[in-house]
PDB file of C-alpha atoms in Angstrom:
ATOM      1  CA  UNK A   1      -0.104   0.107   0.248  1.00 71.00           C
ATOM      2  CA  UNK A   2       1.472   3.567  -1.041  1.00 83.00           C
ATOM      3  CA  UNK A   3       1.658   5.929   1.639  1.00 84.00           C
ATOM      4  CA  UNK A   4      -1.334   8.354   0.574  1.00 83.00           C
ATOM      5  CA  UNK A   5      -3.658   5.151   0.384  1.00 86.00           C
ATOM      6  CA  UNK A   6      -2.327   3.948   3.900  1.00 86.00           C
ATOM      7  CA  UNK A   7      -3.004   7.084   5.363  1.00 85.00           C
ATOM      8  CA  UNK A   8      -6.457   7.746   3.890  1.00 85.00           C
ATOM      9  CA  UNK A   9      -7.117   4.135   5.218  1.00 85.00           C
ATOM     10  CA  UNK A  10      -5.570   5.248   8.771  1.00 85.00           C
ATOM     11  CA  UNK A  11      -8.008   8.477   8.615  1.00 82.00           C
ATOM     12  CA  UNK A  12     -10.990   6.627   7.778  1.00 83.00           C
ATOM     13  CA  UNK A  13     -10.396   3.878  10.689  1.00 83.00           C
ATOM     14  CA  UNK A  14     -10.081   7.323  13.142  1.00 83.00           C
ATOM     15  CA  UNK A  15     -13.067   8.957  11.345  1.00 81.00           C
ATOM     16  CA  UNK A  16     -15.339   5.666  11.684  1.00 81.00           C
ATOM     17  CA  UNK A  17     -14.452   5.111  15.220  1.00 83.00           C
ATOM     18  CA  UNK A  18     -14.126   8.772  16.718  1.00 81.00           C
ATOM     19  CA  UNK A  19     -10.278   7.351  18.093  1.00 84.00           C
ATOM     20  CA  UNK A  20      -8.298   4.148  17.749  1.00 87.00           C
ATOM     21  CA  UNK A  21      -4.694   2.970  19.454  1.00 87.00           C
ATOM     22  CA  UNK A  22      -1.376   2.974  17.871  1.00 86.00           C
ATOM     23  CA  UNK A  23      -1.664  -0.858  18.493  1.00 89.00           C
ATOM     24  CA  UNK A  24      -5.002  -0.976  16.746  1.00 88.00           C
ATOM     25  CA  UNK A  25      -3.743   1.011  13.589  1.00 88.00           C
ATOM     26  CA  UNK A  26      -0.736  -1.046  13.190  1.00 88.00           C
ATOM     27  CA  UNK A  27      -2.901  -4.613  13.057  1.00 87.00           C
ATOM     28  CA  UNK A  28      -5.397  -3.054  10.680  1.00 86.00           C
ATOM     29  CA  UNK A  29      -3.221  -1.278   8.439  1.00 88.00           C
ATOM     30  CA  UNK A  30      -0.470  -4.306   8.342  1.00 88.00           C
ATOM     31  CA  UNK A  31       2.663  -2.008   9.109  1.00 89.00           C
ATOM     32  CA  UNK A  32       5.340  -1.041  11.976  1.00 90.00           C
ATOM     33  CA  UNK A  33       4.400   1.255  14.779  1.00 84.00           C
ATOM     34  CA  UNK A  34       7.094   3.693  13.453  1.00 88.00           C
ATOM     35  CA  UNK A  35       4.880   3.834  10.205  1.00 90.00           C
ATOM     36  CA  UNK A  36       2.148   4.336  11.977  1.00 87.00           C
ATOM     37  CA  UNK A  37       3.233   6.844  13.838  1.00 85.00           C
ATOM     38  CA  UNK A  38       5.175   8.895  10.761  1.00 86.00           C
ATOM     39  CA  UNK A  39       1.500   8.569   9.151  1.00 87.00           C
ATOM     40  CA  UNK A  40      -0.098   9.905  12.208  1.00 85.00           C
ATOM     41  CA  UNK A  41       2.454  13.000  12.464  1.00 85.00           C
ATOM     42  CA  UNK A  42       1.826  13.971   8.651  1.00 85.00           C
ATOM     43  CA  UNK A  43      -2.078  13.864   9.101  1.00 85.00           C
ATOM     44  CA  UNK A  44      -1.669  15.581  12.358  1.00 84.00           C
ATOM     45  CA  UNK A  45       0.410  18.339  10.454  1.00 82.00           C
ATOM     46  CA  UNK A  46      -2.487  19.081   7.992  1.00 81.00           C
ATOM     47  CA  UNK A  47      -4.988  19.592  11.069  1.00 78.00           C
ATOM     48  CA  UNK A  48      -6.689  15.975  10.234  1.00 82.00           C
ATOM     49  CA  UNK A  49      -6.203  14.007  13.550  1.00 81.00           C
ATOM     50  CA  UNK A  50      -4.931  14.696  16.977  1.00 82.00           C
ATOM     51  CA  UNK A  51      -2.585  12.678  19.115  1.00 81.00           C
ATOM     52  CA  UNK A  52      -3.910  11.462  22.458  1.00 79.00           C
ATOM     53  CA  UNK A  53      -2.992   8.887  25.341  1.00 73.00           C
ATOM     54  CA  UNK A  54      -2.101   5.869  23.440  1.00 71.00           C
ATOM     55  CA  UNK A  55      -3.098   7.013  19.790  1.00 81.00           C
ATOM     56  CA  UNK A  56      -5.197   9.440  18.129  1.00 83.00           C
ATOM     57  CA  UNK A  57      -8.642  11.111  17.776  1.00 83.00           C
ATOM     58  CA  UNK A  58     -10.129  13.019  15.465  1.00 81.00           C
ATOM     59  CA  UNK A  59     -10.185  17.082  16.125  1.00 79.00           C
ATOM     60  CA  UNK A  60     -13.140  18.618  18.023  1.00 77.00           C
ATOM     61  CA  UNK A  61     -14.676  21.491  16.553  1.00 72.00           C
ATOM     62  CA  UNK A  62     -14.951  24.763  18.981  1.00 65.00           C
ATOM     63  CA  UNK A  63     -18.048  26.580  17.579  1.00 61.00           C
ATOM     64  CA  UNK A  64     -18.042  29.392  20.707  1.00 54.00           C
ATOM     65  CA  UNK A  65     -15.568  29.978  23.856  1.00 62.00           C
ATOM     66  CA  UNK A  66     -17.082  29.104  27.184  1.00 58.00           C
ATOM     67  CA  UNK A  67     -17.705  31.401  29.269  1.00 58.00           C
ATOM     68  CA  UNK A  68     -15.755  33.369  31.971  1.00 57.00           C
ATOM     69  CA  UNK A  69     -17.813  32.004  34.666  1.00 54.00           C
ATOM     70  CA  UNK A  70     -17.317  28.343  33.445  1.00 56.00           C
ATOM     71  CA  UNK A  71     -13.723  28.634  32.578  1.00 60.00           C
ATOM     72  CA  UNK A  72     -13.068  29.404  36.276  1.00 57.00           C
ATOM     73  CA  UNK A  73     -13.698  26.021  37.345  1.00 57.00           C
ATOM     74  CA  UNK A  74     -11.572  24.004  34.791  1.00 65.00           C
ATOM     75  CA  UNK A  75      -8.184  22.879  35.956  1.00 72.00           C
ATOM     76  CA  UNK A  76      -7.437  25.409  38.267  1.00 80.00           C
ATOM     77  CA  UNK A  77      -4.267  23.856  39.566  1.00 88.00           C
ATOM     78  CA  UNK A  78      -2.538  23.816  36.159  1.00 90.00           C
ATOM     79  CA  UNK A  79      -3.088  27.407  35.743  1.00 92.00           C
ATOM     80  CA  UNK A  80      -1.805  28.239  38.940  1.00 93.00           C
ATOM     81  CA  UNK A  81       1.133  26.316  38.026  1.00 95.00           C
ATOM     82  CA  UNK A  82       1.383  27.796  34.793  1.00 96.00           C
ATOM     83  CA  UNK A  83       0.546  31.180  36.127  1.00 96.00           C
ATOM     84  CA  UNK A  84       3.940  30.794  38.326  1.00 96.00           C
ATOM     85  CA  UNK A  85       6.060  29.617  35.507  1.00 96.00           C
ATOM     86  CA  UNK A  86       5.036  32.158  33.343  1.00 97.00           C
ATOM     87  CA  UNK A  87       5.773  35.090  35.847  1.00 96.00           C
ATOM     88  CA  UNK A  88       9.130  33.877  36.384  1.00 96.00           C
ATOM     89  CA  UNK A  89       9.778  35.617  32.654  1.00 97.00           C
ATOM     90  CA  UNK A  90       8.798  38.747  33.687  1.00 95.00           C
ATOM     91  CA  UNK A  91      11.636  41.253  34.186  1.00 92.00           C
ATOM     92  CA  UNK A  92      11.878  44.124  36.209  1.00 89.00           C
ATOM     93  CA  UNK A  93      10.426  47.435  34.104  1.00 90.00           C
ATOM     94  CA  UNK A  94       8.461  45.184  31.389  1.00 96.00           C
ATOM     95  CA  UNK A  95       5.727  46.263  29.884  1.00 97.00           C
ATOM     96  CA  UNK A  96       3.459  42.997  29.990  1.00 98.00           C
ATOM     97  CA  UNK A  97       0.468  42.600  27.659  1.00 98.00           C
ATOM     98  CA  UNK A  98      -1.871  39.832  29.297  1.00 98.00           C
ATOM     99  CA  UNK A  99      -4.689  38.287  27.121  1.00 98.00           C
ATOM    100  CA  UNK A 100      -8.085  37.255  27.906  1.00 96.00           C
ATOM    101  CA  UNK A 101      -8.368  34.226  29.920  1.00 94.00           C
ATOM    102  CA  UNK A 102      -8.752  32.632  33.450  1.00 94.00           C
ATOM    103  CA  UNK A 103      -4.817  31.286  32.925  1.00 95.00           C
ATOM    104  CA  UNK A 104      -4.347  35.041  32.763  1.00 96.00           C
ATOM    105  CA  UNK A 105      -6.410  36.039  35.302  1.00 96.00           C
ATOM    106  CA  UNK A 106      -3.979  33.246  37.235  1.00 96.00           C
ATOM    107  CA  UNK A 107      -1.184  35.029  36.137  1.00 97.00           C
ATOM    108  CA  UNK A 108      -2.127  38.387  37.344  1.00 97.00           C
ATOM    109  CA  UNK A 109      -2.833  37.475  40.421  1.00 96.00           C
ATOM    110  CA  UNK A 110       0.548  35.994  40.492  1.00 96.00           C
ATOM    111  CA  UNK A 111       2.340  38.995  39.507  1.00 96.00           C
ATOM    112  CA  UNK A 112       0.620  40.837  41.922  1.00 95.00           C
ATOM    113  CA  UNK A 113       1.319  38.841  44.860  1.00 93.00           C
ATOM    114  CA  UNK A 114       4.960  38.969  43.886  1.00 92.00           C
ATOM    115  CA  UNK A 115       4.520  42.651  43.145  1.00 89.00           C
ATOM    116  CA  UNK A 116       3.527  42.815  46.890  1.00 86.00           C
ATOM    117  CA  UNK A 117       6.358  41.179  48.491  1.00 84.00           C
ATOM    118  CA  UNK A 118       8.722  44.180  47.639  1.00 72.00           C
ATOM    119  CA  UNK A 119       6.780  46.805  48.545  1.00 64.00           C
ATOM    120  CA  UNK A 120       9.898  49.527  48.821  1.00 63.00           C
ATOM    121  CA  UNK A 121      11.786  48.309  45.924  1.00 63.00           C
ATOM    122  CA  UNK A 122       9.990  50.349  43.368  1.00 56.00           C
ATOM    123  CA  UNK A 123      11.292  48.285  39.981  1.00 56.00           C
ATOM    124  CA  UNK A 124      10.386  45.007  41.083  1.00 49.00           C
ATOM    125  CA  UNK A 125       7.008  46.185  42.730  1.00 51.00           C
ATOM    126  CA  UNK A 126       5.597  48.348  39.738  1.00 75.00           C
ATOM    127  CA  UNK A 127       3.289  46.524  37.167  1.00 90.00           C
ATOM    128  CA  UNK A 128       2.730  47.884  34.149  1.00 95.00           C
ATOM    129  CA  UNK A 129       0.011  45.812  32.153  1.00 97.00           C
ATOM    130  CA  UNK A 130      -1.681  45.889  28.667  1.00 98.00           C
ATOM    131  CA  UNK A 131      -4.979  43.996  28.546  1.00 98.00           C
ATOM    132  CA  UNK A 132      -8.259  43.433  27.067  1.00 98.00           C
ATOM    133  CA  UNK A 133      -9.477  41.365  30.237  1.00 97.00           C
ATOM    134  CA  UNK A 134     -11.741  43.422  32.443  1.00 97.00           C
ATOM    135  CA  UNK A 135     -11.394  40.687  35.164  1.00 96.00           C
ATOM    136  CA  UNK A 136      -7.422  40.685  34.791  1.00 97.00           C
ATOM    137  CA  UNK A 137      -7.487  44.756  34.521  1.00 97.00           C
ATOM    138  CA  UNK A 138      -9.523  44.960  37.932  1.00 96.00           C
ATOM    139  CA  UNK A 139      -6.909  42.273  39.677  1.00 96.00           C
ATOM    140  CA  UNK A 140      -3.735  43.938  38.321  1.00 96.00           C
ATOM    141  CA  UNK A 141      -5.557  47.320  39.451  1.00 94.00           C
ATOM    142  CA  UNK A 142      -5.376  45.994  43.123  1.00 91.00           C
ATOM    143  CA  UNK A 143      -1.948  46.661  43.399  1.00 90.00           C
ATOM    144  CA  UNK A 144      -1.157  50.198  44.606  1.00 88.00           C
ATOM    145  CA  UNK A 145       1.743  50.663  42.132  1.00 85.00           C
ATOM    146  CA  UNK A 146       0.359  48.906  39.141  1.00 91.00           C
ATOM    147  CA  UNK A 147      -0.191  50.685  35.757  1.00 94.00           C
ATOM    148  CA  UNK A 148      -3.160  49.199  34.093  1.00 96.00           C
ATOM    149  CA  UNK A 149      -3.867  50.221  30.095  1.00 97.00           C
ATOM    150  CA  UNK A 150      -7.307  48.646  29.077  1.00 98.00           C
ATOM    151  CA  UNK A 151      -8.045  48.256  25.638  1.00 98.00           C
ATOM    152  CA  UNK A 152     -11.101  49.255  24.214  1.00 97.00           C
ATOM    153  CA  UNK A 153     -13.285  47.829  21.393  1.00 97.00           C
ATOM    154  CA  UNK A 154     -16.422  45.668  21.079  1.00 97.00           C
ATOM    155  CA  UNK A 155     -17.279  43.958  24.398  1.00 95.00           C
ATOM    156  CA  UNK A 156     -17.260  40.162  24.647  1.00 93.00           C
ATOM    157  CA  UNK A 157     -19.746  39.878  27.367  1.00 89.00           C
ATOM    158  CA  UNK A 158     -19.302  35.972  28.055  1.00 87.00           C
ATOM    159  CA  UNK A 159     -15.700  36.567  28.316  1.00 89.00           C
ATOM    160  CA  UNK A 160     -15.355  39.887  30.326  1.00 92.00           C
ATOM    161  CA  UNK A 161     -13.027  41.258  27.119  1.00 96.00           C
ATOM    162  CA  UNK A 162     -12.912  43.433  24.227  1.00 97.00           C
ATOM    163  CA  UNK A 163     -12.128  42.053  20.756  1.00 97.00           C
ATOM    164  CA  UNK A 164     -12.308  43.303  17.206  1.00 97.00           C
ATOM    165  CA  UNK A 165     -10.501  46.062  14.944  1.00 97.00           C
ATOM    166  CA  UNK A 166     -10.595  48.341  17.631  1.00 98.00           C
ATOM    167  CA  UNK A 167      -8.816  46.805  19.959  1.00 98.00           C
ATOM    168  CA  UNK A 168      -6.086  45.641  17.846  1.00 98.00           C
ATOM    169  CA  UNK A 169      -5.548  49.127  16.519  1.00 98.00           C
ATOM    170  CA  UNK A 170      -4.997  50.492  20.169  1.00 98.00           C
ATOM    171  CA  UNK A 171      -2.982  47.892  20.898  1.00 97.00           C
ATOM    172  CA  UNK A 172      -0.655  48.764  18.108  1.00 97.00           C
ATOM    173  CA  UNK A 173       0.273  52.040  20.102  1.00 97.00           C
ATOM    174  CA  UNK A 174       2.306  50.095  22.489  1.00 98.00           C
ATOM    175  CA  UNK A 175       5.707  48.573  22.742  1.00 97.00           C
ATOM    176  CA  UNK A 176       4.960  45.278  24.605  1.00 98.00           C
ATOM    177  CA  UNK A 177       8.238  43.760  26.147  1.00 98.00           C
ATOM    178  CA  UNK A 178       6.715  40.746  27.246  1.00 98.00           C
ATOM    179  CA  UNK A 179       3.352  39.124  26.061  1.00 98.00           C
ATOM    180  CA  UNK A 180       1.388  36.164  27.321  1.00 98.00           C
ATOM    181  CA  UNK A 181      -1.540  34.905  24.609  1.00 98.00           C
ATOM    182  CA  UNK A 182      -4.261  32.347  25.755  1.00 97.00           C
ATOM    183  CA  UNK A 183      -5.881  29.694  23.373  1.00 95.00           C
ATOM    184  CA  UNK A 184      -9.255  28.036  23.299  1.00 91.00           C
ATOM    185  CA  UNK A 185      -7.868  26.027  20.473  1.00 93.00           C
ATOM    186  CA  UNK A 186      -4.725  24.919  19.012  1.00 94.00           C
ATOM    187  CA  UNK A 187      -2.861  22.252  17.032  1.00 92.00           C
ATOM    188  CA  UNK A 188       0.344  21.529  15.281  1.00 91.00           C
ATOM    189  CA  UNK A 189      -0.721  24.130  12.814  1.00 89.00           C
ATOM    190  CA  UNK A 190      -1.334  26.802  15.486  1.00 94.00           C
ATOM    191  CA  UNK A 191      -3.931  28.915  17.233  1.00 95.00           C
ATOM    192  CA  UNK A 192      -7.513  29.000  15.764  1.00 94.00           C
ATOM    193  CA  UNK A 193     -10.374  31.201  17.145  1.00 94.00           C
ATOM    194  CA  UNK A 194     -14.446  31.385  16.769  1.00 92.00           C
ATOM    195  CA  UNK A 195     -14.498  34.771  15.682  1.00 93.00           C
ATOM    196  CA  UNK A 196     -12.690  37.004  13.107  1.00 95.00           C
ATOM    197  CA  UNK A 197     -12.685  39.409  15.497  1.00 96.00           C
ATOM    198  CA  UNK A 198     -10.470  37.550  18.208  1.00 96.00           C
ATOM    199  CA  UNK A 199      -8.142  36.694  15.623  1.00 97.00           C
ATOM    200  CA  UNK A 200      -7.157  40.326  14.734  1.00 98.00           C
ATOM    201  CA  UNK A 201      -6.299  40.781  18.220  1.00 98.00           C
ATOM    202  CA  UNK A 202      -4.352  37.959  18.341  1.00 98.00           C
ATOM    203  CA  UNK A 203      -2.496  39.131  15.320  1.00 98.00           C
ATOM    204  CA  UNK A 204      -1.809  42.384  16.567  1.00 98.00           C
ATOM    205  CA  UNK A 205       0.103  40.906  19.932  1.00 98.00           C
ATOM    206  CA  UNK A 206       2.511  39.430  17.814  1.00 98.00           C
ATOM    207  CA  UNK A 207       3.034  42.468  15.521  1.00 98.00           C
ATOM    208  CA  UNK A 208       3.563  44.539  18.874  1.00 98.00           C
ATOM    209  CA  UNK A 209       5.559  42.532  21.414  1.00 98.00           C
ATOM    210  CA  UNK A 210       9.420  41.582  21.288  1.00 98.00           C
ATOM    211  CA  UNK A 211       8.477  38.497  23.384  1.00 98.00           C
ATOM    212  CA  UNK A 212       5.442  36.733  23.028  1.00 98.00           C
ATOM    213  CA  UNK A 213       4.664  33.212  24.761  1.00 98.00           C
ATOM    214  CA  UNK A 214       1.595  30.822  23.838  1.00 98.00           C
ATOM    215  CA  UNK A 215       0.255  30.444  27.561  1.00 97.00           C
ATOM    216  CA  UNK A 216      -2.574  27.800  27.758  1.00 95.00           C
ATOM    217  CA  UNK A 217      -3.238  24.409  29.712  1.00 92.00           C
ATOM    218  CA  UNK A 218      -2.739  21.114  27.234  1.00 92.00           C
ATOM    219  CA  UNK A 219      -6.628  20.741  27.734  1.00 89.00           C
ATOM    220  CA  UNK A 220      -6.916  23.542  24.607  1.00 91.00           C
ATOM    221  CA  UNK A 221      -4.773  21.229  22.085  1.00 91.00           C
ATOM    222  CA  UNK A 222      -6.610  19.182  19.491  1.00 87.00           C
ATOM    223  CA  UNK A 223      -9.462  21.536  19.185  1.00 88.00           C
ATOM    224  CA  UNK A 224     -10.073  23.692  16.204  1.00 89.00           C
ATOM    225  CA  UNK A 225     -12.372  26.779  15.608  1.00 90.00           C
ATOM    226  CA  UNK A 226     -13.276  28.613  12.310  1.00 90.00           C
ATOM    227  CA  UNK A 227     -10.677  31.151  11.930  1.00 94.00           C
ATOM    228  CA  UNK A 228      -6.834  30.389  11.815  1.00 94.00           C
ATOM    229  CA  UNK A 229      -4.834  33.108  13.948  1.00 96.00           C
ATOM    230  CA  UNK A 230      -1.708  32.520  14.554  1.00 97.00           C
ATOM    231  CA  UNK A 231       1.242  29.942  13.364  1.00 95.00           C
ATOM    232  CA  UNK A 232       2.872  28.147  16.607  1.00 94.00           C
ATOM    233  CA  UNK A 233       6.579  29.455  15.108  1.00 94.00           C
ATOM    234  CA  UNK A 234       5.790  33.078  15.494  1.00 97.00           C
ATOM    235  CA  UNK A 235       5.983  32.107  19.446  1.00 97.00           C
ATOM    236  CA  UNK A 236       9.035  32.075  21.376  1.00 97.00           C
ATOM    237  CA  UNK A 237       7.980  29.762  23.825  1.00 97.00           C
ATOM    238  CA  UNK A 238       4.584  27.602  24.995  1.00 97.00           C
ATOM    239  CA  UNK A 239       3.744  27.224  28.247  1.00 97.00           C
ATOM    240  CA  UNK A 240       1.799  24.580  29.468  1.00 96.00           C
ATOM    241  CA  UNK A 241       1.152  21.902  31.639  1.00 93.00           C
ATOM    242  CA  UNK A 242       2.970  18.393  31.763  1.00 92.00           C
ATOM    243  CA  UNK A 243       0.125  16.600  29.951  1.00 91.00           C
ATOM    244  CA  UNK A 244       0.727  18.226  26.526  1.00 92.00           C
ATOM    245  CA  UNK A 245       1.036  15.373  24.028  1.00 89.00           C
ATOM    246  CA  UNK A 246       4.480  14.446  22.565  1.00 87.00           C
ATOM    247  CA  UNK A 247       3.539  15.487  19.089  1.00 86.00           C
ATOM    248  CA  UNK A 248       3.018  18.980  20.422  1.00 90.00           C
ATOM    249  CA  UNK A 249       6.347  18.852  22.404  1.00 92.00           C
ATOM    250  CA  UNK A 250       8.430  17.834  19.493  1.00 90.00           C
ATOM    251  CA  UNK A 251       6.959  19.973  17.008  1.00 89.00           C
ATOM    252  CA  UNK A 252       8.014  23.261  19.569  1.00 91.00           C
ATOM    253  CA  UNK A 253      11.799  21.525  19.825  1.00 91.00           C
ATOM    254  CA  UNK A 254      11.604  21.351  16.094  1.00 90.00           C
ATOM    255  CA  UNK A 255      11.055  25.093  15.423  1.00 90.00           C
ATOM    256  CA  UNK A 256      12.947  26.394  18.079  1.00 93.00           C
ATOM    257  CA  UNK A 257      10.432  27.201  20.574  1.00 95.00           C
ATOM    258  CA  UNK A 258      11.297  27.449  24.335  1.00 96.00           C
ATOM    259  CA  UNK A 259       8.890  24.628  25.981  1.00 95.00           C
ATOM    260  CA  UNK A 260       8.352  25.479  29.350  1.00 95.00           C
ATOM    261  CA  UNK A 261       5.734  22.735  31.181  1.00 91.00           C
TER     262      UNK A 261
END
């Protein structure tokens, strides 16, 4: 069986079942584990499949973002751990961008907590943050020495954040030192979003930041939304948790991205 034919067969098997193990695919196709893994990698890079524990599955389609309230209860431990590691990257005097989302809210609280530990050290205690997330802005604003720049635009009331061309245009007025970019869905092709209004903001973040890190827990991997926003190789690194699939780790390393789990 030629490679293209074999991959079509592999794809058909996964689509038929919803998911399949490496062992099952090896037996069904009559080829080695290595061959199956190579085929999966090709199909995953095309966005046709996604790696899961022990095998592969069809990508899940994200039509709409979950609300801010719903996201608060999802994987809080992972978000706090990611936030702690992300805060290590911030240097005194940095203008930091915090994207919308509950992982960013955890990071905002961690930055405030650390700044409060140095009340008499101006560079260490001052926070200078740009954000389009109203909850993040309020959390950073709790620190007396914080400067918070809140971006205007169209309100996404479910996520308590602004979006659209006006948000992107306001972002372009800043020279961001360090940006943390959230994601509700990503795969080996990069980030995707449910609306074009979100896509223009994601692109503006990268265009106006010296350093940028994809900052998201691993449960968002393997989801796909309607609009392509950013390729993974535009980032300096990925901040996630220890459950990030091996395919994503290998992809990051091959493209020179710093991987912080």
